[in-house]
GROMACS .gro file of C-alpha atoms in nm:
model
  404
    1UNK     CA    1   0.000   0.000   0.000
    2UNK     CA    2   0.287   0.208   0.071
    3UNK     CA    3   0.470   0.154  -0.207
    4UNK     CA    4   0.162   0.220  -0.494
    5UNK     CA    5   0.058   0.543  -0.277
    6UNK     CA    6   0.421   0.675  -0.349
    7UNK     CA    7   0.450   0.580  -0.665
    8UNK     CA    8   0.152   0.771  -0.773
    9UNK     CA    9   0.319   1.043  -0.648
   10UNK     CA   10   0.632   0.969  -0.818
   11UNK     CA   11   0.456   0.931  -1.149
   12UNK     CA   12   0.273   1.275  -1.099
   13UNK     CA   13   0.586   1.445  -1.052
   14UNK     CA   14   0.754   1.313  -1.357
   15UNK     CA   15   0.425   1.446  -1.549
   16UNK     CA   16   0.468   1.804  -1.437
   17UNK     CA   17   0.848   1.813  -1.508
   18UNK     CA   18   0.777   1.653  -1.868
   19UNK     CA   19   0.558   1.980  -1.928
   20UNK     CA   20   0.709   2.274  -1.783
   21UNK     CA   21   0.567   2.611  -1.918
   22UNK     CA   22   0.889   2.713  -2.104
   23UNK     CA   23   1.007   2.565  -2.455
   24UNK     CA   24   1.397   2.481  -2.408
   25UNK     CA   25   1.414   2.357  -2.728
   26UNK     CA   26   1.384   2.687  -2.883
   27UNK     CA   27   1.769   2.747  -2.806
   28UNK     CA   28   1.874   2.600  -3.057
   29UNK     CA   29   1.705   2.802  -3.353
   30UNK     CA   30   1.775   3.093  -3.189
   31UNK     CA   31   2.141   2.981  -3.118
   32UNK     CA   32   2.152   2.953  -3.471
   33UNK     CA   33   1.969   3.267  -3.543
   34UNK     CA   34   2.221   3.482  -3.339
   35UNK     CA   35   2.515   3.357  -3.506
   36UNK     CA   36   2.408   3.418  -3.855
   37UNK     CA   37   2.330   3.780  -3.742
   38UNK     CA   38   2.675   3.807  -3.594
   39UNK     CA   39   2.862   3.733  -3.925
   40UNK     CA   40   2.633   3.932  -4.205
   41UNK     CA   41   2.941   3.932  -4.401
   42UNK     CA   42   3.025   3.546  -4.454
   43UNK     CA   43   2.717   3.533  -4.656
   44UNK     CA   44   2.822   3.841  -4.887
   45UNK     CA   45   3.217   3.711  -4.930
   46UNK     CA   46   3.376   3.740  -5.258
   47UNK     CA   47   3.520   3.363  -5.223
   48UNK     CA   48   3.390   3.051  -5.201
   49UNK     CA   49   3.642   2.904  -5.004
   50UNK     CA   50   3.635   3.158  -4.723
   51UNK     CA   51   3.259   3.086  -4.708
   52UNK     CA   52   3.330   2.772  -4.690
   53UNK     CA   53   3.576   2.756  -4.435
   54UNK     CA   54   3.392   3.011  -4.194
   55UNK     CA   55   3.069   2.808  -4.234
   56UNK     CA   56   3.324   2.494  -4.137
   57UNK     CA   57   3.436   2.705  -3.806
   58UNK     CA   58   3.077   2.811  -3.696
   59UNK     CA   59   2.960   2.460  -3.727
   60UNK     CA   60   3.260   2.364  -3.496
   61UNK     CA   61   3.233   2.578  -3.257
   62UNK     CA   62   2.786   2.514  -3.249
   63UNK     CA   63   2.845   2.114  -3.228
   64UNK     CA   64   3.090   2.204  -2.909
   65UNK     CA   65   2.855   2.410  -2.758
   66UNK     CA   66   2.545   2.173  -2.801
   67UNK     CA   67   2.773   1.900  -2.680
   68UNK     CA   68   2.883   2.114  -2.342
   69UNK     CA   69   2.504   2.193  -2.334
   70UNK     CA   70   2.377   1.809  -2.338
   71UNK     CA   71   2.636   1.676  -2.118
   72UNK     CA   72   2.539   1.976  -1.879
   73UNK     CA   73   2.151   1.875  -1.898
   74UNK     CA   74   2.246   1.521  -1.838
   75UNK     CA   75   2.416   1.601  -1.504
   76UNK     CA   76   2.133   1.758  -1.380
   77UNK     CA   77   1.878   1.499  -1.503
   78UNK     CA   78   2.114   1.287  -1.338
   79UNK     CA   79   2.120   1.526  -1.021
   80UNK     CA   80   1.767   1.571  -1.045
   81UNK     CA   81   1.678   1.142  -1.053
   82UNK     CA   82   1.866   1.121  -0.744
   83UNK     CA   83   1.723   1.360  -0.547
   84UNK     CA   84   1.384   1.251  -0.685
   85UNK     CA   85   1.459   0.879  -0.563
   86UNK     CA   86   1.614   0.980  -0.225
   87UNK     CA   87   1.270   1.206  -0.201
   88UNK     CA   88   1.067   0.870  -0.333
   89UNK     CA   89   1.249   0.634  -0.058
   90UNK     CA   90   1.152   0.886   0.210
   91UNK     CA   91   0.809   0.919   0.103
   92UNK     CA   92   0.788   0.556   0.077
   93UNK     CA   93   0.947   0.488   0.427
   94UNK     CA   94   0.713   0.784   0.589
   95UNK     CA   95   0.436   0.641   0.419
   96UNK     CA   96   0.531   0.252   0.560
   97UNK     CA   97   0.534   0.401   0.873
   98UNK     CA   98   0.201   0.556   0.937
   99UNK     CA   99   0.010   0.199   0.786
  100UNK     CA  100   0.230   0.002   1.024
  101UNK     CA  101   0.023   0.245   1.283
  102UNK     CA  102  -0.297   0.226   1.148
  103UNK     CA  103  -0.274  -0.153   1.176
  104UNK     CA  104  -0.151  -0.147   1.491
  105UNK     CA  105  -0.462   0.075   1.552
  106UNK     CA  106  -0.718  -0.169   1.394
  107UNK     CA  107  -0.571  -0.510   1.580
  108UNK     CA  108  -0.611  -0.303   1.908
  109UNK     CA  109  -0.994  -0.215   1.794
  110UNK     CA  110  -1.028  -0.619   1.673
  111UNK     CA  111  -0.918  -0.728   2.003
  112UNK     CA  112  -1.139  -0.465   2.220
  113UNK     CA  113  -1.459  -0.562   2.007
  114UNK     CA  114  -1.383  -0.964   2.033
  115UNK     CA  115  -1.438  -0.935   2.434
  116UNK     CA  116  -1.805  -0.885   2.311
  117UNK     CA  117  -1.825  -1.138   2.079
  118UNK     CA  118  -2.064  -1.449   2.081
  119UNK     CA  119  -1.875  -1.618   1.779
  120UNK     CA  120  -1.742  -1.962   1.895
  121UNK     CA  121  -1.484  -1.940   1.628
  122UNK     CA  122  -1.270  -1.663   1.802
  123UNK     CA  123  -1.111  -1.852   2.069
  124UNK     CA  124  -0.975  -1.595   2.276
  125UNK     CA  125  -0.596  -1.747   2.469
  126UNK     CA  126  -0.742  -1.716   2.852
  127UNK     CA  127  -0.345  -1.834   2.921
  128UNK     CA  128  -0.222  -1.462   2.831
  129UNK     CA  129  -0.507  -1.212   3.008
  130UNK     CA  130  -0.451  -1.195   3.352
  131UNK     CA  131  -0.700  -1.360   3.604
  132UNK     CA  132  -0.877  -1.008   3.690
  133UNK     CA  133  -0.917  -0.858   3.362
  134UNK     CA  134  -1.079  -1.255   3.253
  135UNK     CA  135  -1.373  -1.189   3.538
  136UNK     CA  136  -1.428  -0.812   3.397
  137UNK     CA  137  -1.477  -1.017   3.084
  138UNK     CA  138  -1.688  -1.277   3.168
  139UNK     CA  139  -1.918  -0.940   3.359
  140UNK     CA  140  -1.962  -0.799   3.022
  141UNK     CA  141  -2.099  -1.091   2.812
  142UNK     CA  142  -2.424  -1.075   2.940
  143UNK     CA  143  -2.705  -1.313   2.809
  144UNK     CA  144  -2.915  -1.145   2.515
  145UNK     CA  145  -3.238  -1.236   2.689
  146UNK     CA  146  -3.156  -1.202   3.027
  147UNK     CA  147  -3.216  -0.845   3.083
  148UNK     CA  148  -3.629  -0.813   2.953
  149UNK     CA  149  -3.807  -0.519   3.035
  150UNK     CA  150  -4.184  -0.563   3.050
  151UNK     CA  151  -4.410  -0.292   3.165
  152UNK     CA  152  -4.614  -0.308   3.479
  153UNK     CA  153  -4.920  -0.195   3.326
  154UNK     CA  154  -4.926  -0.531   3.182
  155UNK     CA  155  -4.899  -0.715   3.498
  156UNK     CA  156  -5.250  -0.785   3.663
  157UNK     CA  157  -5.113  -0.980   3.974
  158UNK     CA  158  -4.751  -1.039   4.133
  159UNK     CA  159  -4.678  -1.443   4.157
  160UNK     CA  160  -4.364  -1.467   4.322
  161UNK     CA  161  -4.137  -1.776   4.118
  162UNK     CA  162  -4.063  -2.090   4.250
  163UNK     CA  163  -3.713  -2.212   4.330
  164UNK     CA  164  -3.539  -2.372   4.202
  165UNK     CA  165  -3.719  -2.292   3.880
  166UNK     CA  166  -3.561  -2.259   3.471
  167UNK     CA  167  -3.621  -2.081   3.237
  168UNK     CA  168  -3.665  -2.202   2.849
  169UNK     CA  169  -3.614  -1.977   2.525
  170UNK     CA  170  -3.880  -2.119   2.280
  171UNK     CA  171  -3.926  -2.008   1.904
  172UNK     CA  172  -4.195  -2.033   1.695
  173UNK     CA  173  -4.181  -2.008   1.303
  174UNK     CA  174  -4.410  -1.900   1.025
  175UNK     CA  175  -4.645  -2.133   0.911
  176UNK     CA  176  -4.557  -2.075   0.525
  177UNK     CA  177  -4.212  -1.938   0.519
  178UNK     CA  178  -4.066  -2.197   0.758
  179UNK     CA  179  -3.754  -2.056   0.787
  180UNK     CA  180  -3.847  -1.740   0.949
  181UNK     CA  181  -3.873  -1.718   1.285
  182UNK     CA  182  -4.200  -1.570   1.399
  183UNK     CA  183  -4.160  -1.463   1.734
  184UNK     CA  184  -3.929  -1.601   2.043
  185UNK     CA  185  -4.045  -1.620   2.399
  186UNK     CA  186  -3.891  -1.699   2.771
  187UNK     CA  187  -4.127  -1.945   2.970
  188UNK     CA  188  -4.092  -2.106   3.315
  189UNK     CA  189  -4.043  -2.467   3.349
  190UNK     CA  190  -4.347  -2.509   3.564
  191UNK     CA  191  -4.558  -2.322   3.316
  192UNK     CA  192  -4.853  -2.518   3.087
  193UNK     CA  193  -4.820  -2.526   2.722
  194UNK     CA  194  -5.156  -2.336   2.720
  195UNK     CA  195  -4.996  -2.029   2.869
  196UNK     CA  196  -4.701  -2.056   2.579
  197UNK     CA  197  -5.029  -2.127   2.298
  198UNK     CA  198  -5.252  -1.840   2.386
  199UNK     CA  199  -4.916  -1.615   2.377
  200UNK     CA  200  -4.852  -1.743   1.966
  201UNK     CA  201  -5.016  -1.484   1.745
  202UNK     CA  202  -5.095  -1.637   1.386
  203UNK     CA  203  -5.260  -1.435   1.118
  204UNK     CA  204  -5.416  -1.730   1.028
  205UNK     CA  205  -5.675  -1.709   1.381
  206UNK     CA  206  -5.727  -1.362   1.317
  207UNK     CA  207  -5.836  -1.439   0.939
  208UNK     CA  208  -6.053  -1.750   1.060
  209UNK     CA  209  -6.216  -1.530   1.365
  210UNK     CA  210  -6.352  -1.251   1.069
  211UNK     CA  211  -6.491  -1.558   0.889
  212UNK     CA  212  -6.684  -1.692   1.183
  213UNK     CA  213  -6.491  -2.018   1.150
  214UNK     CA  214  -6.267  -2.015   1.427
  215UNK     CA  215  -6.152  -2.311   1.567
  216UNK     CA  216  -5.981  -2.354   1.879
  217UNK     CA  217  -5.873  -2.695   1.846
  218UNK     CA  218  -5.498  -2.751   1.857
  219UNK     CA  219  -5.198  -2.990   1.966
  220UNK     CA  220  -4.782  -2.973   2.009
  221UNK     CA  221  -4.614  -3.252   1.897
  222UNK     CA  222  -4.357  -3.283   2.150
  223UNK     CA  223  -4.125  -3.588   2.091
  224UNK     CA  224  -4.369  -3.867   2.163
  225UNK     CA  225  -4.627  -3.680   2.288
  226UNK     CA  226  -4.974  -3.509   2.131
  227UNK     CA  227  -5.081  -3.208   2.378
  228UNK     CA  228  -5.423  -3.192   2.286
  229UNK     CA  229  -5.592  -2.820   2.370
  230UNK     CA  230  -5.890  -2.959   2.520
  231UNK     CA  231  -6.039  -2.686   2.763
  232UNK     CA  232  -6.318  -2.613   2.490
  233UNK     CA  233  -6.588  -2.897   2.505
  234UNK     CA  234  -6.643  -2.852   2.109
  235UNK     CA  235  -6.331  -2.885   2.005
  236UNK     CA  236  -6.179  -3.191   1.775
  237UNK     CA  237  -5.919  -3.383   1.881
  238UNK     CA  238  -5.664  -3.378   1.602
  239UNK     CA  239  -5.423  -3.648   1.763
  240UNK     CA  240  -5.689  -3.886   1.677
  241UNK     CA  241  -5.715  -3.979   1.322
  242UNK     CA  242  -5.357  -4.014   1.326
  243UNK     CA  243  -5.387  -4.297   1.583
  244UNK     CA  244  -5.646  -4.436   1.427
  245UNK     CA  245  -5.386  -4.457   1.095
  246UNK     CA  246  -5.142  -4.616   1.289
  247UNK     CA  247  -5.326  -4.877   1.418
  248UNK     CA  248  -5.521  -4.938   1.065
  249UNK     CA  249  -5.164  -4.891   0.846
  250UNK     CA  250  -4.872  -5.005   1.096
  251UNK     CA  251  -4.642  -5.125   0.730
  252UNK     CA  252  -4.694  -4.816   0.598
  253UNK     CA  253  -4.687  -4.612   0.890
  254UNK     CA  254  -4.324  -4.779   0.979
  255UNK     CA  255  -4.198  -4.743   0.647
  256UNK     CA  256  -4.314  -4.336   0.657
  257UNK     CA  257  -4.102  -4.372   0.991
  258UNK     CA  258  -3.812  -4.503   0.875
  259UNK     CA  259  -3.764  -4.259   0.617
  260UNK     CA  260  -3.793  -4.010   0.859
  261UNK     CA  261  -3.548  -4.130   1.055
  262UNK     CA  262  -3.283  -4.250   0.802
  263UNK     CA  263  -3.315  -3.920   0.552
  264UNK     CA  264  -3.263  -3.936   0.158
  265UNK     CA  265  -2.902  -4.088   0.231
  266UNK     CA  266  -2.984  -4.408   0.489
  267UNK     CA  267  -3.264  -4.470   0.200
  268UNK     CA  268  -2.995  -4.475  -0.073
  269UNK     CA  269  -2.761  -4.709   0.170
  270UNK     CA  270  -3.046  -4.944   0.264
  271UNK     CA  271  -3.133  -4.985  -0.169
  272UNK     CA  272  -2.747  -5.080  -0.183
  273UNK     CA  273  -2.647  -5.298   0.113
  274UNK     CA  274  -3.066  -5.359   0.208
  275UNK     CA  275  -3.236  -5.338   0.530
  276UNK     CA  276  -2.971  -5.437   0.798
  277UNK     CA  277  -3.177  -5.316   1.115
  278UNK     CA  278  -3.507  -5.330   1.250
  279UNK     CA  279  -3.675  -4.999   1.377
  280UNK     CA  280  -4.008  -4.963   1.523
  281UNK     CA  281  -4.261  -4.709   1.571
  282UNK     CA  282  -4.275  -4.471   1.924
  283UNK     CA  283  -4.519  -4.537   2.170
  284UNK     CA  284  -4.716  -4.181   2.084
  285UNK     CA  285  -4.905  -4.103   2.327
  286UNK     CA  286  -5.204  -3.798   2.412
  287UNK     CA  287  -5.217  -3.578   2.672
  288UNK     CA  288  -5.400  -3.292   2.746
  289UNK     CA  289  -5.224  -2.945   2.738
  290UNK     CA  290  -5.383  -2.738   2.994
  291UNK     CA  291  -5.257  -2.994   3.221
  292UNK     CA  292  -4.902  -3.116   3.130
  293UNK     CA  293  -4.603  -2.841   3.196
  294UNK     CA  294  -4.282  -2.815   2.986
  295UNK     CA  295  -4.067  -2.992   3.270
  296UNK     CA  296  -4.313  -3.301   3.246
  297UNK     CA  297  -4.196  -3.322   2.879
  298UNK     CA  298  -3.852  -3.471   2.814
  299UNK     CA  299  -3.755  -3.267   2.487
  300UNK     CA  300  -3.498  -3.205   2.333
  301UNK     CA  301  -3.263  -2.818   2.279
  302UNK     CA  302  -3.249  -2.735   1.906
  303UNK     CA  303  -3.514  -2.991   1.783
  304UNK     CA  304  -3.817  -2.913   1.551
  305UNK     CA  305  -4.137  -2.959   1.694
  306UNK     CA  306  -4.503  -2.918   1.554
  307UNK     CA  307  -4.736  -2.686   1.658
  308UNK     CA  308  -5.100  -2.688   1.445
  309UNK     CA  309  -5.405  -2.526   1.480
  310UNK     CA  310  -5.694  -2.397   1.237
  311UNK     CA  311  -5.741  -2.743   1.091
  312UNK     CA  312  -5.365  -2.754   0.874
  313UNK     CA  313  -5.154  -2.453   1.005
  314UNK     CA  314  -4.834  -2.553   1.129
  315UNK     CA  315  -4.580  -2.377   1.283
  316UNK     CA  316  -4.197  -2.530   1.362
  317UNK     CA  317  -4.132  -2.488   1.741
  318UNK     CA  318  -3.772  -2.519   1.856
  319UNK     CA  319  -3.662  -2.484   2.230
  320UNK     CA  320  -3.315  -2.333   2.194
  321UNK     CA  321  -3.185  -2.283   2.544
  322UNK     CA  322  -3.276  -2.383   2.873
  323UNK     CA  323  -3.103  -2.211   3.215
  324UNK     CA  324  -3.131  -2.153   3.550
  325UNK     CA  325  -3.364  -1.855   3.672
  326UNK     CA  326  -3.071  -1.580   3.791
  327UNK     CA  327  -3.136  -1.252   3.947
  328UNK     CA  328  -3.198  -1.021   3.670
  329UNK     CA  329  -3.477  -1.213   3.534
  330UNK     CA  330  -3.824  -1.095   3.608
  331UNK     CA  331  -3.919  -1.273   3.940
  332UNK     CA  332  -4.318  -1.274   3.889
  333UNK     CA  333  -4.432  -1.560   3.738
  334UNK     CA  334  -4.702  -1.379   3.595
  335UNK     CA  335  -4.527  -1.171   3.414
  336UNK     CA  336  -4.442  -1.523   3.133
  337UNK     CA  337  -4.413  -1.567   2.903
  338UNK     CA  338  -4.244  -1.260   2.799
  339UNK     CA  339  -4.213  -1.190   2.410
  340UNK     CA  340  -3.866  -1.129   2.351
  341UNK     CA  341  -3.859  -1.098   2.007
  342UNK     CA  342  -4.167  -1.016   1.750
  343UNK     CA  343  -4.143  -1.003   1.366
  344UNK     CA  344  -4.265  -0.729   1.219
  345UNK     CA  345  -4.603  -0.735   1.056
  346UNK     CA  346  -4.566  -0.554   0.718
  347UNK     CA  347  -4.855  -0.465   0.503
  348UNK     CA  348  -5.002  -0.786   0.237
  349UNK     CA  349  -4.923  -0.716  -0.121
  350UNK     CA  350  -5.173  -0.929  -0.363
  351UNK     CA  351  -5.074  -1.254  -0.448
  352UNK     CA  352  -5.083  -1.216  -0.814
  353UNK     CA  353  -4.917  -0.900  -0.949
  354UNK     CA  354  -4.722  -0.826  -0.585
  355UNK     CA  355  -4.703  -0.475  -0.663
  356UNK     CA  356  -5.043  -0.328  -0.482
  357UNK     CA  357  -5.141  -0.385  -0.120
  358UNK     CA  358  -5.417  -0.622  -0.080
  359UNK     CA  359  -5.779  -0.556  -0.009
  360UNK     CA  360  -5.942  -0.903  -0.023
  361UNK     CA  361  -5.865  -1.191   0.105
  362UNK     CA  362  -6.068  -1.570  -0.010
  363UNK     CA  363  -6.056  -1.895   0.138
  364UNK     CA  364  -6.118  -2.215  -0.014
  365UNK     CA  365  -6.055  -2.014  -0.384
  366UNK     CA  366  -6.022  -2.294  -0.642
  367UNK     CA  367  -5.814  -2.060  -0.870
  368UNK     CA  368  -5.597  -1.862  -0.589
  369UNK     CA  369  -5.250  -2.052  -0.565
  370UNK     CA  370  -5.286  -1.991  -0.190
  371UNK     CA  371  -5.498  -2.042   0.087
  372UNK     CA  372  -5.595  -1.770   0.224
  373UNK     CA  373  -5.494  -1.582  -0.112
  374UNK     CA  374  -5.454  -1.223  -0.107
  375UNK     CA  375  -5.582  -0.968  -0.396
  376UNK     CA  376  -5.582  -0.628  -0.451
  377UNK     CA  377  -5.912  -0.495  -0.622
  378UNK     CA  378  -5.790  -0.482  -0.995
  379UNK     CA  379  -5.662  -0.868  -0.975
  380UNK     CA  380  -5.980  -0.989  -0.785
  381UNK     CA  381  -6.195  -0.847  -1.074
  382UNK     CA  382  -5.957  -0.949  -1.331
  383UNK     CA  383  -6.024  -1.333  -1.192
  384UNK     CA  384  -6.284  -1.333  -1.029
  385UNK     CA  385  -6.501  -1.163  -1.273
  386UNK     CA  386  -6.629  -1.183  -1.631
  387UNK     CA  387  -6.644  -0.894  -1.910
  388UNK     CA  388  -6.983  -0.816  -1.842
  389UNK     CA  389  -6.937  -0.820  -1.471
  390UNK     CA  390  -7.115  -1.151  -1.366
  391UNK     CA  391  -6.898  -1.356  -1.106
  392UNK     CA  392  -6.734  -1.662  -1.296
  393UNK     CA  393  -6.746  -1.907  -1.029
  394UNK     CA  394  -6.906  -1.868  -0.631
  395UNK     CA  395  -6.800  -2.170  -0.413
  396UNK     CA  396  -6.540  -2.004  -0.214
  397UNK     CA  397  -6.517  -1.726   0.084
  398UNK     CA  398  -6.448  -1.357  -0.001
  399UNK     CA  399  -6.360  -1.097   0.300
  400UNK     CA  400  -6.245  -0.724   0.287
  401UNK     CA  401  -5.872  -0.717   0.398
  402UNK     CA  402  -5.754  -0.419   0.625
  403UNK     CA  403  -5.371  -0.411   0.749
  404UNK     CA  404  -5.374  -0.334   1.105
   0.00000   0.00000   0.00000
């Protein structure tokens, strides 16, 4: 870096010396036009000869001169190359010297910044920092979601906590763009799972409750375990048909199973070497969710889990860290599960051109490649509707659609 930053200016000092704002090479005419108008009378000699011979002595004397001249330009081009490389090399050395600082300047900042850092990659050489300035460190790296703030206004009662008690870091993702996390909560150990479900918001119950065709049935899938939502009599138990399957289609149900649990490669190995063990089928079992808490449940940190509601909305649960309560956590149970982290909601766009923000929204739509499908008013029409205005087709749901 150095080394092209002096160089540049190297190269735009040879360009200003290469056009200077004199002409020296107009010495030489006029060199030549002085010393014809010093001898006037060689040209106007009666003899040849003494022409000649004076023309002879000028030339002499003019290639002497132009010699001493070049030989005295060369010296100082000479003179002048050195000085310009002595001025290059300190240039160059000045210029080595203040990047040798500024790195010196950004490892310090690299090294400061890395005490905060969560990456497991930079391993940080606990044998070099001295023993105090390790427990300063360790003070600063605070938990992300230790340190929640939640209002009092929202807090109807104070329930002191349990001890021993932990506290789990549970996130829920969309139901159609999977890998987007939803929203991210802290819940107690001793809490029910209906405390965590009435705390999931879905745009899908909101959609269903306008239609009139809400339905409050629901179940985690927990490792072995169906948590049934049964604390409405009218609800359906969705746990059920799937036992009923596995009873009625145990081949099929074991074959779905271990493809599940082998992936796309232990299928290719078992087609090559063939089936080499035997698996079987968990003992799933129901339970009901207003009475089973999350340290009843033996789960496991990082797996996917199923949540579904509404009949075929699913949502990917994941519990991603489980601790011991500390002091500054809230202490009021009632206060949990506390929403750490929210998506944004951001205005629908229509399905179909993705340009305008919707203002209808069907269900059940035969043509929509969704369901619900979103529309703003020209596409709706444009679908929906003939050229002489009559409706084309009728057996689905329509709704206005307002963003909130």
């Amino acid at each position: 870096m150095a080394m092209k930053e002096a160089f540049q200016d190297q190269e735009l000092l040879d360009c200003s010396e290469q056009h200077p704002e004199g002409q020296p090479n107009s010495g030489h005419e006029d060199g030549r036009g002085a010393t014809s108008q010093e001898h006037p009378n060689l040209e106007n000699s009666a003899s040849q000869g003494e022409a000649s011979n004076g023309l002879e002595c000028i030339n002499g004397l003019h290639s002497k001169k132009t010699a001493r001249t070049s030989s005295t330009k060369n010296s100082k081009k000479r003179t002048r190359n050195e000085e310009n490389s002595q001025a290059l090399e300190h240039s160059y050395m000045g210029k080595v010297d203040e990047i040798v600082k500024i790195k010196l300047k950004q490892d310090e900042d690299k090294e400061a910044a890395r005490l905060h850092s969560f990456n497991a990659i930079c391993k940080i050489d606990e044998g070099v920092v001295p023993p105090m300035e390790r427990v300063e460190r360790l003070q600063t790296l605070r938990l992300t979601n230790s340190a929640v703030k939640v209002k009092s206004s929202d807090l109807q009662e104070n329930m002191p906590v349990l001890y021993p008690e932990i506290v789990l870091c549970v996130e829920v993702y969309h139901n159609v763009r999977r890998w987007i996390k939803a929203q991210e909560f802290l819940i107690l150990g001793r809490q029910l799972l209906t405390e965590l479900r009435d705390k999931i918001y879905c745009m899908t119950d909101r959609i269903m409750e306008k239609a009139g065709k809400h339905d409050s049935s629901g179940y985690f899938l927990i490792e072995d375990f169906f948590c049934n939502d049964s604390r409405d009599p009218t609800v359906i138990d969705y746990s059920e048909p799937i036992f009923e399957w596995l009873r009625n289609s145990k081949d099929e149900a074991l074959k779905k199973w271990e493809c599940i649990q082998a992936g796309e490669l232990g299928q290719k190995q078992k087609d090559v070497v063939g089936d080499t063990a035997i698996s079987q089928l968990p003992q799933f079992k129901a339970v009901e969710m207003q009475k089973t808490r999350f340290c009843d449940l033996k789960f496991q940190l990082g797996a996917a889990y199923l949540y579904c509601h509404q009949g075929d909305c699913k949502h990917t649960i994941v519990i991603r860290d489980m601790r011991l309560i500390h002091p500054e956590d809230v202490h009021n149970r009632a206060a949990y599960p506390i929403v750490t982290f929210q998506q944004k909601t951001r205005a629908q766009k229509c399905c179909v051109c993705n340009i305008y923000r919707a203002t209808k929204v069907t269900l059940d739509d035969k043509w929509a490649k969704e369901n619900p499908c979103y529309f703003c008013d020209n596409c709706y029409f444009l679908l929906h509707y003939s050229k002489d205005s009559s409706l084309l087709y009728s057996d689905f749901s329509v709704y206005d659609y307002h963003h909130d």
